[in-house]
């Protein structure tokens, strides 16, 4: 789809910011994603590369964007698949070079097969090439060949870049701080995803299959022109103890919990929500006891989420509360401090408490600066997702806790005065969940 005037303005502002950051000595090459085969001659649904989408909004595979700040003939150059009547009849519309200029504001646009002949003049005279190595191996080889060629001919005049810098150091720092237009999309993605979880809670009952509950969630996404931002996890009973359980194939049993980790992606931005609730609508005493510990840990983590506080603090706070809870529940024996130091808590809490969230579910952006976790700043979005997972058969743990797996995950925007929970529309207290499921 072509961008609206407001979206065009937004995309242009991102490009200007990138160009300001790389400067007139720099040039950036950003490739689009390629289609991926699913079965023989059919493809997975195409998803644009996030870096490329962030800067261009151009929705087609294989394209290449070049950004050359201050270039007289145009700073934003796109290479795109050519118009092709036959291919468009079979595979869908293409914008072509003229469409790329008209609808996406490229200063210049060419057919893809002109990339190699035109790149040398785009690189010429620029010292620093900003490019992400290792993501597109074929492109890496092409770029290396072209730079080398340019170096050879540069003896005869034109200068080739002397330095190749990882583009992500600039671009991913930009993506880490969400702009107002991005926050708006993330709020909407979060709201629809929250509604999908509520729908799942209402639909769950003993005897249904996990995939039937997944269908409720995906149907809510579909109804809002959204797709799952990652493989949905719908794990009943002990399946919840498998962190990336995506088979979603088992039957839900009376008395079990159901853990759902699913988030919808809207216009390239995904939510990431987990809720855990009883299949029959009522928590057992053991389930409730473990649940309250995880919920308290999430609250402790949330209290750390404000500007100026180290982004490592939520994990420390959650780990502390979880470990104290594990001792109270009798899962671990000893002093919480000592247990954390010797990493004993990892038997039941083996993952981190959060990650950046945005276009990619595990979004880009550095976590550490100067060797330590960076402080929170307004515009960052992080998940908060503590959990406890008590695998069946765990020795030394009372049988009544076996197979309980609980995670509670929300998406949190850091604001000037603290934070905003984007996914607050799904209940998470024991009472609110039981009330919703009883209604
Ligand atoms: N859904 C992936 C995660 O929570 O990190
Ligand atoms: Mn998740
Ligand atoms: Mn997550």
Coordinates of C-alpha atoms and ligand atoms in Angstrom, one line a residue:
X1 CA 0.0 0.0 0.0
X2 CA 1.2 3.5 -0.6
X3 CA 1.7 5.8 2.4
X4 CA -0.7 8.6 3.3
X5 CA 0.5 12.2 3.2
X6 CA 1.0 12.0 7.0
X7 CA 3.0 8.8 6.7
X8 CA 5.1 10.2 3.9
X9 CA 6.0 13.2 6.1
X10 CA 6.9 10.9 9.0
X11 CA 9.1 8.7 6.8
X12 CA 10.8 11.8 5.4
X13 CA 11.5 13.0 8.9
X14 CA 13.2 9.7 9.8
X15 CA 15.3 9.9 6.7
X16 CA 16.4 13.4 7.4
X17 CA 17.4 12.4 10.9
X18 CA 19.4 9.4 9.6
X19 CA 21.1 11.7 7.1
X20 CA 21.9 14.3 9.7
X21 CA 23.5 11.5 11.8
X22 CA 25.6 10.0 9.1
X23 CA 26.7 13.4 7.7
X24 CA 27.8 14.5 4.3
X25 CA 30.8 12.2 4.3
X26 CA 28.6 9.2 4.7
X27 CA 26.4 7.1 2.5
X28 CA 24.1 4.3 3.6
X29 CA 22.8 1.2 1.8
X30 CA 19.7 -0.5 3.2
X31 CA 18.3 -3.6 1.4
X32 CA 14.7 -4.8 1.6
X33 CA 13.8 -8.4 2.6
X34 CA 13.6 -11.2 0.1
X35 CA 10.7 -13.6 -0.3
X36 CA 11.2 -17.0 1.5
X37 CA 10.1 -20.3 0.1
X38 CA 7.5 -22.1 2.2
X39 CA 6.8 -25.1 0.1
X40 CA 8.3 -25.8 -3.3
X41 CA 7.1 -22.7 -5.3
X42 CA 5.0 -20.9 -2.7
X43 CA 6.3 -18.4 -0.3
X44 CA 5.7 -17.4 3.3
X45 CA 3.7 -14.3 3.6
X46 CA 6.1 -11.5 2.8
X47 CA 7.3 -9.3 5.7
X48 CA 9.4 -6.2 5.0
X49 CA 12.7 -5.8 6.7
X50 CA 12.2 -3.5 9.7
X51 CA 15.2 -1.2 9.0
X52 CA 14.1 -0.8 5.4
X53 CA 10.4 -0.3 6.3
X54 CA 11.3 2.3 9.0
X55 CA 13.1 4.5 6.4
X56 CA 11.1 4.0 3.2
X57 CA 7.7 2.4 3.8
X58 CA 8.3 0.7 0.5
X59 CA 6.5 -2.7 0.7
X60 CA 8.1 -4.8 -2.0
X61 CA 10.8 -7.4 -1.7
X62 CA 14.4 -7.1 -3.1
X63 CA 14.5 -3.3 -3.3
X64 CA 17.6 -1.4 -2.2
X65 CA 17.7 2.1 -0.7
X66 CA 20.7 4.3 -0.8
X67 CA 20.9 7.5 1.3
X68 CA 23.5 10.0 0.3
X69 CA 23.2 13.2 2.5
X70 CA 23.6 16.4 0.6
X71 CA 23.8 14.8 -2.9
X72 CA 22.8 17.3 -5.5
X73 CA 20.9 14.9 -7.7
X74 CA 19.0 13.5 -4.8
X75 CA 19.7 12.1 -1.3
X76 CA 17.2 9.2 -1.3
X77 CA 17.6 6.7 -4.1
X78 CA 15.6 3.6 -4.5
X79 CA 16.2 0.6 -6.7
X80 CA 13.1 -1.5 -7.2
X81 CA 11.7 -4.4 -9.1
X82 CA 10.7 -3.3 -12.7
X83 CA 7.2 -3.1 -13.8
X84 CA 6.3 -6.4 -15.5
X85 CA 2.9 -7.1 -16.9
X86 CA 3.2 -10.9 -16.7
X87 CA 4.7 -11.1 -13.2
X88 CA 2.2 -8.5 -12.0
X89 CA -0.7 -10.7 -13.3
X90 CA 0.6 -13.7 -11.4
X91 CA 2.2 -12.2 -8.3
X92 CA 0.7 -8.8 -7.7
X93 CA 1.1 -5.2 -8.4
X94 CA 4.5 -3.5 -8.4
X95 CA 5.1 0.3 -8.0
X96 CA 8.1 0.3 -10.4
X97 CA 10.6 3.2 -10.5
X98 CA 8.1 5.9 -11.4
X99 CA 5.7 4.7 -8.6
X100 CA 8.6 4.7 -6.1
X101 CA 9.3 8.3 -6.8
X102 CA 5.7 9.4 -6.9
X103 CA 4.2 7.5 -4.0
X104 CA 7.3 7.1 -1.7
X105 CA 9.1 10.3 -2.3
X106 CA 12.3 8.8 -3.7
X107 CA 14.4 11.6 -5.2
X108 CA 15.5 9.1 -7.8
X109 CA 14.4 5.5 -8.5
X110 CA 15.7 2.9 -10.9
X111 CA 15.1 -0.6 -11.9
X112 CA 17.1 -3.1 -9.7
X113 CA 19.4 -4.1 -12.5
X114 CA 20.8 -0.6 -12.6
X115 CA 22.1 -0.9 -9.0
X116 CA 25.6 -2.1 -9.9
X117 CA 26.2 0.5 -12.6
X118 CA 24.9 3.4 -10.5
X119 CA 26.3 2.6 -7.1
X120 CA 29.9 3.7 -7.8
X121 CA 28.7 7.2 -8.5
X122 CA 26.6 7.2 -5.4
X123 CA 29.5 6.1 -3.2
X124 CA 32.1 8.2 -4.9
X125 CA 33.7 10.9 -2.8
X126 CA 32.2 9.6 0.5
X127 CA 34.5 8.3 3.1
X128 CA 32.2 6.3 5.3
X129 CA 29.8 3.6 4.1
X130 CA 27.1 2.7 6.6
X131 CA 25.9 -0.8 6.0
X132 CA 24.7 -3.8 8.1
X133 CA 27.1 -6.7 7.4
X134 CA 25.9 -10.3 7.8
X135 CA 22.2 -9.9 7.3
X136 CA 22.1 -10.3 3.6
X137 CA 25.0 -12.4 2.5
X138 CA 24.5 -11.9 -1.2
X139 CA 24.3 -8.2 -0.8
X140 CA 27.5 -8.3 1.4
X141 CA 29.4 -9.8 -1.5
X142 CA 28.0 -7.3 -4.0
X143 CA 28.8 -4.3 -1.8
X144 CA 32.3 -5.7 -1.1
X145 CA 32.9 -6.2 -4.8
X146 CA 31.7 -2.7 -5.7
X147 CA 33.7 -1.0 -3.0
X148 CA 36.8 -2.9 -4.1
X149 CA 36.2 -2.0 -7.7
X150 CA 35.8 1.6 -6.7
X151 CA 39.1 1.5 -4.8
X152 CA 40.8 0.3 -7.9
X153 CA 39.4 3.0 -10.1
X154 CA 39.9 5.6 -7.4
X155 CA 43.6 5.6 -8.2
X156 CA 42.3 7.3 -11.3
X157 CA 40.4 10.0 -9.5
X158 CA 37.1 9.0 -7.8
X159 CA 37.4 8.4 -4.0
X160 CA 36.0 5.1 -2.5
X161 CA 34.8 4.8 1.1
X162 CA 37.7 4.0 3.4
X163 CA 35.6 3.0 6.3
X164 CA 32.6 0.7 6.7
X165 CA 30.5 1.3 9.7
X166 CA 27.7 -0.9 11.1
X167 CA 24.6 1.0 10.1
X168 CA 22.8 -0.3 13.2
X169 CA 24.9 1.9 15.5
X170 CA 23.1 4.9 14.0
X171 CA 19.8 3.5 12.8
X172 CA 19.0 1.2 15.8
X173 CA 19.6 4.0 18.2
X174 CA 17.0 5.9 16.4
X175 CA 14.6 3.0 16.4
X176 CA 15.0 2.5 20.1
X177 CA 13.3 5.9 20.8
X178 CA 9.8 5.7 19.5
X179 CA 8.4 8.7 17.7
X180 CA 4.8 9.9 18.4
X181 CA 3.5 8.2 15.2
X182 CA 5.2 4.9 16.3
X183 CA 3.7 5.1 19.8
X184 CA 0.3 5.6 18.3
X185 CA 0.7 2.4 16.3
X186 CA 2.1 0.5 19.3
X187 CA -0.9 1.6 21.5
X188 CA -3.3 0.3 18.9
X189 CA -1.4 -2.9 18.4
X190 CA -1.4 -3.4 22.2
X191 CA -5.2 -2.6 22.5
X192 CA -6.2 -5.1 19.8
X193 CA -3.8 -7.7 21.3
X194 CA -5.3 -7.1 24.7
X195 CA -8.8 -7.7 23.3
X196 CA -7.5 -10.9 21.7
X197 CA -6.4 -12.1 25.1
X198 CA -9.7 -11.3 26.7
X199 CA -11.4 -13.2 23.9
X200 CA -9.1 -16.2 24.6
X201 CA -10.0 -16.1 28.3
X202 CA -13.7 -16.1 27.5
X203 CA -13.3 -18.9 25.0
X204 CA -11.2 -21.3 27.1
X205 CA -12.8 -24.3 28.7
X206 CA -11.8 -27.9 29.4
X207 CA -11.9 -30.1 26.4
X208 CA -11.1 -27.5 23.8
X209 CA -7.7 -27.7 22.0
X210 CA -5.0 -25.1 22.3
X211 CA -5.2 -24.4 18.6
X212 CA -8.9 -23.4 19.0
X213 CA -7.9 -20.8 21.5
X214 CA -5.1 -19.6 19.1
X215 CA -7.8 -19.3 16.4
X216 CA -9.7 -16.9 18.6
X217 CA -6.6 -14.7 19.0
X218 CA -5.7 -14.8 15.4
X219 CA -9.2 -14.0 14.3
X220 CA -9.1 -10.9 16.4
X221 CA -5.8 -9.9 14.8
X222 CA -7.2 -10.6 11.3
X223 CA -10.3 -8.5 12.0
X224 CA -7.9 -5.5 12.5
X225 CA -5.6 -6.1 9.5
X226 CA -2.9 -7.5 11.9
X227 CA -0.8 -10.7 11.9
X228 CA 0.9 -12.4 14.8
X229 CA 4.1 -10.5 15.5
X230 CA 5.8 -13.8 16.4
X231 CA 4.7 -17.5 16.8
X232 CA 1.8 -17.5 19.3
X233 CA 2.4 -19.7 22.3
X234 CA -0.8 -21.3 23.7
X235 CA 0.3 -23.8 26.3
X236 CA -2.0 -25.7 28.6
X237 CA -0.8 -27.4 31.8
X238 CA 2.9 -28.4 31.7
X239 CA 3.3 -27.1 28.1
X240 CA 3.6 -23.7 29.8
X241 CA 6.9 -24.9 31.1
X242 CA 8.3 -25.0 27.6
X243 CA 9.3 -21.4 27.0
X244 CA 8.8 -21.4 23.2
X245 CA 6.0 -23.9 22.9
X246 CA 4.3 -23.2 19.6
X247 CA 2.8 -26.6 18.6
X248 CA -0.5 -25.5 20.3
X249 CA -1.8 -29.0 19.7
X250 CA -2.9 -30.4 23.1
X251 CA -6.3 -30.6 24.7
X252 CA -7.1 -28.3 27.6
X253 CA -7.7 -30.1 30.9
X254 CA -9.9 -29.2 33.7
X255 CA -7.7 -27.9 36.6
X256 CA -4.8 -26.9 34.4
X257 CA -3.6 -23.4 33.7
X258 CA -3.3 -22.0 30.2
X259 CA -0.3 -19.7 29.3
X260 CA -0.8 -17.6 26.2
X261 CA 2.0 -15.4 24.8
X262 CA 0.7 -13.7 21.7
X263 CA 0.9 -10.2 20.2
X264 CA -0.4 -8.7 17.0
X265 CA 1.6 -6.7 14.6
X266 CA 0.0 -3.5 13.2
X267 CA 1.7 -1.7 10.3
X268 CA 5.0 -3.2 11.3
X269 CA 4.8 -2.7 15.0
X270 CA 4.1 -5.6 17.4
X271 CA 2.7 -6.1 20.8
X272 CA 3.9 -8.9 23.1
X273 CA 1.5 -10.0 25.8
X274 CA 1.4 -13.0 28.1
X275 CA -1.4 -14.0 30.4
X276 CA -1.8 -17.2 32.4
X277 CA -5.2 -18.2 33.6
X278 CA -7.1 -21.3 34.7
X279 CA -8.8 -23.3 32.0
X280 CA -11.9 -23.8 34.2
X281 CA -12.0 -20.2 35.4
X282 CA -10.9 -20.8 39.0
X283 CA -7.3 -20.9 40.3
X284 CA -6.4 -23.8 42.6
X285 CA -4.7 -22.8 45.9
X286 CA -1.3 -23.8 44.5
X287 CA -1.8 -22.1 41.2
X288 CA -2.9 -18.9 43.0
X289 CA 0.1 -19.0 45.4
X290 CA 2.6 -19.2 42.5
X291 CA 0.6 -16.7 40.5
X292 CA 0.6 -14.1 43.2
X293 CA 4.4 -14.3 43.4
X294 CA 4.8 -13.7 39.7
X295 CA 2.3 -10.8 39.8
X296 CA 4.2 -9.3 42.8
X297 CA 7.4 -9.6 40.8
X298 CA 5.9 -7.9 37.8
X299 CA 4.7 -5.0 40.0
X300 CA 8.2 -4.7 41.6
X301 CA 9.7 -4.6 38.1
X302 CA 7.2 -2.0 36.9
X303 CA 8.1 0.3 39.8
X304 CA 11.6 0.6 38.4
X305 CA 10.4 1.8 35.0
X306 CA 11.0 5.5 34.8
X307 CA 13.6 7.8 33.3
X308 CA 17.0 7.8 34.9
X309 CA 16.7 4.4 36.4
X310 CA 19.0 1.7 35.1
X311 CA 17.3 -0.6 32.6
X312 CA 18.8 -3.5 34.5
X313 CA 16.8 -2.7 37.6
X314 CA 13.5 -4.3 36.6
X315 CA 15.2 -7.7 36.2
X316 CA 16.9 -7.3 39.6
X317 CA 13.7 -6.3 41.3
X318 CA 11.7 -9.1 39.7
X319 CA 14.4 -11.7 40.4
X320 CA 14.5 -10.6 44.0
X321 CA 10.7 -10.9 44.5
X322 CA 10.5 -14.2 42.7
X323 CA 13.3 -15.7 44.7
X324 CA 11.8 -14.6 48.0
X325 CA 8.6 -16.2 46.8
X326 CA 10.3 -19.4 45.8
X327 CA 11.7 -19.7 49.3
X328 CA 8.2 -19.1 50.8
X329 CA 6.6 -21.6 48.5
X330 CA 9.3 -24.1 49.5
X331 CA 10.7 -24.4 45.9
X332 CA 14.1 -23.3 47.1
X333 CA 15.9 -23.4 50.5
X334 CA 18.2 -20.7 51.7
X335 CA 18.7 -16.9 51.8
X336 CA 17.4 -15.1 48.7
X337 CA 20.6 -13.1 48.3
X338 CA 22.7 -16.2 48.3
X339 CA 20.4 -18.1 46.1
X340 CA 20.5 -15.2 43.5
X341 CA 24.2 -15.0 43.7
X342 CA 24.6 -18.7 43.0
X343 CA 21.9 -18.5 40.3
X344 CA 19.8 -21.1 42.0
X345 CA 16.7 -19.2 41.1
X346 CA 17.4 -20.0 37.4
X347 CA 16.0 -23.5 37.9
X348 CA 12.5 -21.9 37.9
X349 CA 13.2 -18.5 36.4
X350 CA 15.6 -18.9 33.5
X351 CA 14.9 -15.9 31.3
X352 CA 15.3 -12.2 31.4
X353 CA 12.6 -9.8 32.6
X354 CA 12.2 -7.7 29.5
X355 CA 13.4 -6.7 26.1
X356 CA 13.0 -3.7 23.8
X357 CA 9.8 -3.8 21.8
X358 CA 8.9 -2.2 18.5
X359 CA 9.0 -3.3 14.9
X360 CA 10.8 -6.5 15.9
X361 CA 9.4 -8.3 18.9
X362 CA 12.9 -8.5 20.3
X363 CA 13.6 -5.0 19.1
X364 CA 16.9 -3.4 18.2
X365 CA 18.9 -1.0 20.4
X366 CA 21.8 -1.4 22.7
X367 CA 21.1 -2.6 26.2
X368 CA 24.4 -1.6 27.6
X369 CA 26.4 1.5 27.3
X370 CA 29.9 2.0 28.8
X371 CA 29.8 -1.5 30.1
X372 CA 26.6 -1.2 32.2
X373 CA 22.8 -1.3 31.5
X374 CA 21.8 2.0 30.1
X375 CA 19.3 4.2 32.0
X376 CA 15.7 4.4 30.8
X377 CA 14.7 7.5 28.8
X378 CA 11.3 8.6 27.5
X379 CA 10.3 6.9 24.3
X380 CA 11.8 3.5 25.0
X381 CA 9.4 0.6 25.1
X382 CA 10.3 -2.5 27.1
X383 CA 8.4 -5.6 28.0
X384 CA 8.0 -6.7 31.7
X385 CA 7.6 -10.5 31.8
X386 CA 8.6 -12.3 34.9
X387 CA 7.6 -16.0 35.2
X388 CA 8.0 -19.2 37.2
X389 CA 8.1 -22.6 35.6
X390 CA 8.1 -25.7 37.7
X391 CA 8.8 -28.6 35.4
X392 CA 6.9 -31.9 36.1
X393 CA 9.0 -34.3 38.1
X394 CA 11.2 -31.7 39.6
X395 CA 13.0 -33.4 42.5
X396 CA 12.7 -31.9 45.9
X397 CA 9.5 -29.9 45.0
X398 CA 6.1 -30.9 46.3
X399 CA 4.1 -32.7 43.6
X400 CA 1.2 -30.3 43.9
X401 CA 3.4 -27.6 42.1
X402 CA 4.5 -29.9 39.3
X403 CA 3.7 -28.6 35.8
X404 CA 2.7 -25.1 36.9
X405 CA 4.1 -22.5 34.4
X406 CA 3.2 -18.9 34.8
X407 CA 4.3 -15.8 33.0
X408 CA 2.7 -12.3 33.0
X409 CA 3.9 -9.9 30.3
X410 CA 3.0 -6.3 29.6
X411 CA 4.4 -3.7 27.2
X412 CA 5.6 -0.5 28.8
X413 CA 6.4 2.9 27.4
X414 CA 8.8 5.0 29.3
X415 CA 7.3 8.5 29.6
X416 CA 8.7 11.8 31.0
X417 CA 7.2 11.2 34.5
X418 CA 7.3 7.4 34.7
X419 CA 5.7 4.9 32.4
X420 CA 2.5 3.9 30.5
X421 CA 1.4 0.3 30.4
X422 CA 0.3 -0.1 26.8
X423 CA -1.3 -3.5 27.4
X424 CA -3.3 -2.7 30.5
X425 CA -6.7 -3.8 29.0
X426 CA -6.2 -7.5 29.9
X427 CA -7.0 -8.4 33.5
X428 CA -4.2 -9.8 35.5
X429 CA -5.2 -10.0 39.1
X430 CA -6.6 -13.3 40.3
X431 CA -9.9 -11.7 41.1
X432 CA -10.3 -9.8 37.8
X433 CA -9.4 -12.9 35.8
X434 CA -11.9 -15.1 37.7
X435 CA -14.6 -12.4 37.4
X436 CA -14.1 -12.1 33.6
X437 CA -14.1 -15.9 33.1
X438 CA -17.3 -16.3 35.3
X439 CA -19.2 -13.6 33.3
Ligands
LIG1 N1 7.0 -13.6 22.9 C1 8.4 -13.5 23.0 C2 8.9 -12.9 24.2 O1 8.1 -12.8 25.1 O2 10.0 -12.6 24.4
LIG2 MN1 6.0 -12.7 24.9
LIG3 MN1 8.5 -10.7 25.4

